[in-house]
PDB file of C-alpha atoms in Angstrom:
ATOM      1  CA  ARG A   1     113.921  95.881  92.942  1.00 61.00           C
ATOM      2  CA  THR A   2     111.688  93.412  91.277  1.00 72.00           C
ATOM      3  CA  HIS A   3     110.333  92.955  87.698  1.00 81.00           C
ATOM      4  CA  VAL A   4     113.416  95.033  86.470  1.00 89.00           C
ATOM      5  CA  LEU A   5     113.023  94.500  82.871  1.00 91.00           C
ATOM      6  CA  GLU A   6     109.339  95.434  82.943  1.00 92.00           C
ATOM      7  CA  LYS A   7     110.027  98.653  84.804  1.00 93.00           C
ATOM      8  CA  GLU A   8     112.591  99.584  82.213  1.00 95.00           C
ATOM      9  CA  GLU A   9     110.237  99.141  79.169  1.00 96.00           C
ATOM     10  CA  ILE A  10     107.769 100.982  81.234  1.00 97.00           C
ATOM     11  CA  ALA A  11     109.971 103.838  82.201  1.00 97.00           C
ATOM     12  CA  LYS A  12     111.241 104.368  78.684  1.00 97.00           C
ATOM     13  CA  ARG A  13     107.363 104.361  77.258  1.00 98.00           C
ATOM     14  CA  ALA A  14     106.570 106.574  80.049  1.00 98.00           C
ATOM     15  CA  ALA A  15     109.177 109.194  79.195  1.00 98.00           C
ATOM     16  CA  MET A  16     107.902 109.303  75.636  1.00 97.00           C
ATOM     17  CA  LEU A  17     105.108 111.384  77.083  1.00 98.00           C
ATOM     18  CA  VAL A  18     107.391 114.207  78.312  1.00 98.00           C
ATOM     19  CA  GLN A  19     107.875 117.393  76.153  1.00 98.00           C
ATOM     20  CA  ASP A  20     109.938 120.322  75.974  1.00 97.00           C
ATOM     21  CA  LYS A  21     109.662 123.021  78.350  1.00 98.00           C
ATOM     22  CA  GLU A  22     107.424 120.911  80.643  1.00 98.00           C
ATOM     23  CA  THR A  23     107.516 120.740  84.451  1.00 98.00           C
ATOM     24  CA  ILE A  24     106.962 117.049  85.527  1.00 98.00           C
ATOM     25  CA  CYS A  25     106.678 115.431  88.889  1.00 98.00           C
ATOM     26  CA  LEU A  26     108.332 111.807  89.740  1.00 98.00           C
ATOM     27  CA  ASP A  27     107.417 110.482  92.835  1.00 96.00           C
ATOM     28  CA  GLY A  28     109.669 108.089  94.833  1.00 91.00           C
ATOM     29  CA  GLY A  29     109.241 104.893  93.109  1.00 89.00           C
ATOM     30  CA  THR A  30     111.916 102.685  91.326  1.00 92.00           C
ATOM     31  CA  THR A  31     109.882 102.697  88.067  1.00 94.00           C
ATOM     32  CA  THR A  32     109.668 106.335  88.090  1.00 96.00           C
ATOM     33  CA  ALA A  33     113.571 106.702  88.957  1.00 96.00           C
ATOM     34  CA  ALA A  34     114.234 104.311  85.956  1.00 96.00           C
ATOM     35  CA  MET A  35     112.973 107.378  83.639  1.00 97.00           C
ATOM     36  CA  ILE A  36     115.691 109.269  84.490  1.00 97.00           C
ATOM     37  CA  PRO A  37     117.831 108.405  81.734  1.00 96.00           C
ATOM     38  CA  TYR A  38     115.289 108.710  79.012  1.00 97.00           C
ATOM     39  CA  LEU A  39     114.524 112.272  80.201  1.00 97.00           C
ATOM     40  CA  SER A  40     118.217 113.676  79.428  1.00 92.00           C
ATOM     41  CA  LEU A  41     117.184 114.910  75.468  1.00 91.00           C
ATOM     42  CA  ILE A  42     114.183 116.669  76.892  1.00 96.00           C
ATOM     43  CA  LYS A  43     114.802 120.552  76.426  1.00 96.00           C
ATOM     44  CA  ASP A  44     114.287 122.861  79.042  1.00 97.00           C
ATOM     45  CA  LEU A  45     112.792 120.325  81.153  1.00 98.00           C
ATOM     46  CA  THR A  46     112.164 120.741  85.432  1.00 98.00           C
ATOM     47  CA  VAL A  47     111.319 117.964  87.400  1.00 98.00           C
ATOM     48  CA  VAL A  48     109.789 118.213  90.784  1.00 98.00           C
ATOM     49  CA  THR A  49     110.618 115.263  93.171  1.00 98.00           C
ATOM     50  CA  ASN A  50     110.120 114.217  96.993  1.00 97.00           C
ATOM     51  CA  SER A  51     112.799 111.476  96.482  1.00 97.00           C
ATOM     52  CA  ILE A  52     116.325 112.103  97.509  1.00 97.00           C
ATOM     53  CA  HIS A  53     117.328 108.840  95.399  1.00 97.00           C
ATOM     54  CA  ILE A  54     115.907 110.566  92.256  1.00 97.00           C
ATOM     55  CA  ALA A  55     116.967 114.309  92.950  1.00 98.00           C
ATOM     56  CA  PHE A  56     120.710 112.672  93.669  1.00 97.00           C
ATOM     57  CA  GLN A  57     120.548 110.728  90.276  1.00 97.00           C
ATOM     58  CA  LEU A  58     119.270 113.963  88.504  1.00 97.00           C
ATOM     59  CA  GLN A  59     122.089 116.096  89.509  1.00 96.00           C
ATOM     60  CA  GLU A  60     124.313 114.394  86.797  1.00 96.00           C
ATOM     61  CA  TYR A  61     122.002 116.097  84.055  1.00 96.00           C
ATOM     62  CA  GLU A  62     122.785 119.535  84.117  1.00 93.00           C
ATOM     63  CA  SER A  63     120.479 120.235  81.406  1.00 94.00           C
ATOM     64  CA  ILE A  64     117.249 119.161  83.803  1.00 97.00           C
ATOM     65  CA  GLN A  65     116.169 121.632  86.428  1.00 98.00           C
ATOM     66  CA  VAL A  66     115.466 120.028  89.773  1.00 98.00           C
ATOM     67  CA  ILE A  67     113.055 121.393  92.417  1.00 98.00           C
ATOM     68  CA  PHE A  68     113.417 119.071  95.491  1.00 97.00           C
ATOM     69  CA  ILE A  69     110.331 118.907  97.743  1.00 96.00           C
ATOM     70  CA  GLY A  70     111.419 119.392 101.543  1.00 93.00           C
ATOM     71  CA  GLY A  71     109.741 117.555 104.431  1.00 95.00           C
ATOM     72  CA  ILE A  72     110.129 114.827 106.888  1.00 96.00           C
ATOM     73  CA  LEU A  73     112.472 111.811 105.508  1.00 96.00           C
ATOM     74  CA  ARG A  74     111.334 108.419 105.399  1.00 94.00           C
ATOM     75  CA  HIS A  75     114.272 106.611 105.679  1.00 93.00           C
ATOM     76  CA  ARG A  76     113.242 103.434 104.173  1.00 90.00           C
ATOM     77  CA  THR A  77     112.077 104.729 101.103  1.00 91.00           C
ATOM     78  CA  GLY A  78     114.326 107.777 100.899  1.00 95.00           C
ATOM     79  CA  SER A  79     111.177 110.011 100.034  1.00 95.00           C
ATOM     80  CA  VAL A  80     109.936 113.134 101.959  1.00 96.00           C
ATOM     81  CA  ILE A  81     106.396 113.553 103.361  1.00 96.00           C
ATOM     82  CA  GLY A  82     104.547 115.690 106.093  1.00 96.00           C
ATOM     83  CA  SER A  83     103.017 119.492 105.928  1.00 96.00           C
ATOM     84  CA  ILE A  84     106.131 120.972 104.590  1.00 97.00           C
ATOM     85  CA  ALA A  85     106.164 118.882 101.347  1.00 97.00           C
ATOM     86  CA  VAL A  86     102.308 119.407 100.907  1.00 97.00           C
ATOM     87  CA  ASP A  87     102.759 123.156 101.145  1.00 97.00           C
ATOM     88  CA  THR A  88     105.530 123.353  98.763  1.00 97.00           C
ATOM     89  CA  LEU A  89     103.347 121.392  96.256  1.00 97.00           C
ATOM     90  CA  LYS A  90     100.451 123.869  96.762  1.00 97.00           C
ATOM     91  CA  GLY A  91     102.854 126.495  95.102  1.00 95.00           C
ATOM     92  CA  ILE A  92     104.006 124.512  92.150  1.00 96.00           C
ATOM     93  CA  TRP A  93     101.904 123.926  89.032  1.00 97.00           C
ATOM     94  CA  ILE A  94     102.950 120.628  87.202  1.00 98.00           C
ATOM     95  CA  ASP A  95     102.214 119.533  83.746  1.00 98.00           C
ATOM     96  CA  LYS A  96     102.612 115.834  84.376  1.00 98.00           C
ATOM     97  CA  LEU A  97     102.957 113.827  87.327  1.00 98.00           C
ATOM     98  CA  PHE A  98     104.516 110.181  87.141  1.00 98.00           C
ATOM     99  CA  LEU A  99     103.223 108.001  89.972  1.00 98.00           C
ATOM    100  CA  SER A 100     104.052 104.838  91.122  1.00 95.00           C
ATOM    101  CA  CYS A 101     101.794 102.813  93.081  1.00 96.00           C
ATOM    102  CA  SER A 102     101.297  99.399  95.041  1.00 95.00           C
ATOM    103  CA  GLY A 103      98.063  98.376  93.510  1.00 96.00           C
ATOM    104  CA  LEU A 104      95.820  99.114  90.473  1.00 96.00           C
ATOM    105  CA  CYS A 105      92.296  97.918  90.108  1.00 93.00           C
ATOM    106  CA  PRO A 106      88.874  99.041  88.775  1.00 91.00           C
ATOM    107  CA  VAL A 107      87.233  98.938  92.138  1.00 91.00           C
ATOM    108  CA  GLY A 108      89.934 100.248  94.606  1.00 93.00           C
ATOM    109  CA  GLY A 109      91.871 102.745  92.048  1.00 96.00           C
ATOM    110  CA  VAL A 110      95.418 103.584  92.560  1.00 97.00           C
ATOM    111  CA  THR A 111      96.337 102.286  95.865  1.00 97.00           C
ATOM    112  CA  VAL A 112      99.646 102.311  98.110  1.00 95.00           C
ATOM    113  CA  SER A 113     100.217 100.180 100.965  1.00 92.00           C
ATOM    114  CA  ASN A 114     101.186 102.921 103.690  1.00 88.00           C
ATOM    115  CA  ILE A 115      99.097 105.532 104.654  1.00 93.00           C
ATOM    116  CA  VAL A 116     102.181 108.103 105.548  1.00 92.00           C
ATOM    117  CA  SER A 117     102.788 109.162 102.095  1.00 91.00           C
ATOM    118  CA  LEU A 118      99.175 109.432 101.174  1.00 95.00           C
ATOM    119  CA  GLU A 119      98.875 113.437 101.576  1.00 96.00           C
ATOM    120  CA  VAL A 120     102.056 114.143  99.604  1.00 97.00           C
ATOM    121  CA  ARG A 121     100.620 112.103  96.607  1.00 97.00           C
ATOM    122  CA  LYS A 122      97.383 113.533  96.867  1.00 97.00           C
ATOM    123  CA  GLN A 123      98.509 117.064  96.558  1.00 98.00           C
ATOM    124  CA  MET A 124     100.837 115.969  93.623  1.00 98.00           C
ATOM    125  CA  ILE A 125      97.630 114.963  91.830  1.00 98.00           C
ATOM    126  CA  VAL A 126      96.113 118.236  92.892  1.00 98.00           C
ATOM    127  CA  SER A 127      99.059 120.195  91.463  1.00 98.00           C
ATOM    128  CA  SER A 128      99.028 118.301  88.247  1.00 98.00           C
ATOM    129  CA  LYS A 129      97.301 118.986  84.759  1.00 98.00           C
ATOM    130  CA  GLU A 130      98.094 115.168  84.000  1.00 98.00           C
ATOM    131  CA  LEU A 131      98.036 112.004  86.040  1.00 98.00           C
ATOM    132  CA  ILE A 132     100.213 108.962  84.559  1.00 98.00           C
ATOM    133  CA  VAL A 133     100.151 106.005  86.834  1.00 98.00           C
ATOM    134  CA  LEU A 134     103.270 103.448  85.953  1.00 98.00           C
ATOM    135  CA  ALA A 135     102.555  99.963  87.141  1.00 96.00           C
ATOM    136  CA  ASP A 136     103.531  96.375  86.104  1.00 95.00           C
ATOM    137  CA  HIS A 137     101.595  93.688  85.408  1.00 95.00           C
ATOM    138  CA  THR A 138     101.829  92.141  88.929  1.00 95.00           C
ATOM    139  CA  LYS A 139     100.099  95.448  90.400  1.00 95.00           C
ATOM    140  CA  ILE A 140      96.938  95.137  88.024  1.00 96.00           C
ATOM    141  CA  GLY A 141      94.188  93.598  90.092  1.00 95.00           C
ATOM    142  CA  GLN A 142      95.647  94.318  93.615  1.00 96.00           C
ATOM    143  CA  ARG A 143      94.343  96.842  96.172  1.00 96.00           C
ATOM    144  CA  TYR A 144      96.662  97.967  99.163  1.00 96.00           C
ATOM    145  CA  LEU A 145      95.343 100.164 102.152  1.00 95.00           C
ATOM    146  CA  ALA A 146      95.090 103.359 101.058  1.00 96.00           C
ATOM    147  CA  ARG A 147      93.621 104.862  98.101  1.00 97.00           C
ATOM    148  CA  VAL A 148      95.710 107.929  96.104  1.00 97.00           C
ATOM    149  CA  ALA A 149      93.052 108.229  93.422  1.00 97.00           C
ATOM    150  CA  GLN A 150      90.084 107.067  91.545  1.00 96.00           C
ATOM    151  CA  LEU A 151      90.894 105.361  88.005  1.00 96.00           C
ATOM    152  CA  SER A 152      88.700 108.182  86.664  1.00 95.00           C
ATOM    153  CA  GLU A 153      91.271 110.806  87.940  1.00 96.00           C
ATOM    154  CA  VAL A 154      93.916 108.959  85.901  1.00 97.00           C
ATOM    155  CA  ASP A 155      94.791 109.852  82.375  1.00 98.00           C
ATOM    156  CA  TYR A 156      97.270 107.337  81.435  1.00 98.00           C
ATOM    157  CA  ILE A 157      98.280 103.752  82.714  1.00 98.00           C
ATOM    158  CA  VAL A 158     101.764 102.769  81.416  1.00 98.00           C
ATOM    159  CA  THR A 159     102.185  99.015  82.065  1.00 97.00           C
ATOM    160  CA  ASP A 160     104.330  96.170  80.513  1.00 96.00           C
ATOM    161  CA  HIS A 161     103.507  93.366  77.980  1.00 94.00           C
ATOM    162  CA  LYS A 162     102.779  90.773  80.571  1.00 95.00           C
ATOM    163  CA  ALA A 163      99.332  92.675  81.597  1.00 95.00           C
ATOM    164  CA  THR A 164      96.788  90.440  80.084  1.00 95.00           C
ATOM    165  CA  PRO A 165      93.834  91.923  77.637  1.00 95.00           C
ATOM    166  CA  GLU A 166      91.295  91.057  80.426  1.00 94.00           C
ATOM    167  CA  GLN A 167      93.207  93.400  82.827  1.00 93.00           C
ATOM    168  CA  ILE A 168      93.857  96.456  80.231  1.00 94.00           C
ATOM    169  CA  GLN A 169      90.250  96.162  79.315  1.00 93.00           C
ATOM    170  CA  ALA A 170      89.009  96.333  82.824  1.00 92.00           C
ATOM    171  CA  LEU A 171      91.283  99.111  83.264  1.00 93.00           C
ATOM    172  CA  CYS A 172      90.147 101.327  80.174  1.00 90.00           C
ATOM    173  CA  GLN A 173      86.715 100.727  81.133  1.00 89.00           C
ATOM    174  CA  THR A 174      87.116 103.616  83.857  1.00 86.00           C
ATOM    175  CA  GLY A 175      88.528 106.156  81.630  1.00 87.00           C
ATOM    176  CA  PRO A 176      92.537 106.122  81.626  1.00 95.00           C
ATOM    177  CA  VAL A 177      94.157 105.403  78.277  1.00 96.00           C
ATOM    178  CA  VAL A 178      96.474 102.338  78.953  1.00 96.00           C
ATOM    179  CA  LEU A 179      99.865 102.343  77.155  1.00 96.00           C
ATOM    180  CA  LEU A 180     102.363  99.418  76.398  1.00 96.00           C
ATOM    181  CA  PRO A 181     105.877  99.552  75.684  1.00 94.00           C
ATOM    182  CA  ASN A 182     106.812  99.937  71.760  1.00 86.00           C
TER     183      ASN A 182
END
C-alpha cells in the first residue's frame, strides 16, 4: 500500500457520506477497504462488494449485511470479474458506489490501468444512484488505459489535503463535488 495516511483520511471522510439503512458498494481498492472500520456504527447497512478481501474484513461486523458478488477471481487483486458478477449487479439497487481508480482527470475521466475489471465497474455505476470516487492526490491529472466514467457522471470525489487548489478546481469544473478530509 502506498500513501497510507492519505488513504485513511480519504476513507474516513468518505464513510461520513454513508447513512443508516443504505446499500453501498465498495469496489476492490485499498482506499475503499480502509473505509470498513468507519462503517461499523451505521445502522442497517448493507455492503455489496466484488472483493474477497473486503468481504473477509466485513465478516467481523455482524451488524453489516454483506453481499458478495460471485464471478471469476483475479488472483492478483482478490476481486471477481466477468459475466456472473455483471449479472448479479444487474439485480441489485445500490444507493452509493465507492469506487477506486488509477487515474482521474477532466479529459480522461475516471480511469483504471486494466481493462479486465471495466465491465464490472461500469455495471456498478449503472446499478448505483450516486458515484463517489476515492482518489489520493497522486491520481489526479493521471489518465490510464480504460475509462470507467466521465467526470460528469461522478457525484463526489474524495481526495486528500495534498491535492492542489488547481487540481481541485479542474475537477469541479466538470460537475462533481470535491471533498477533503475534515
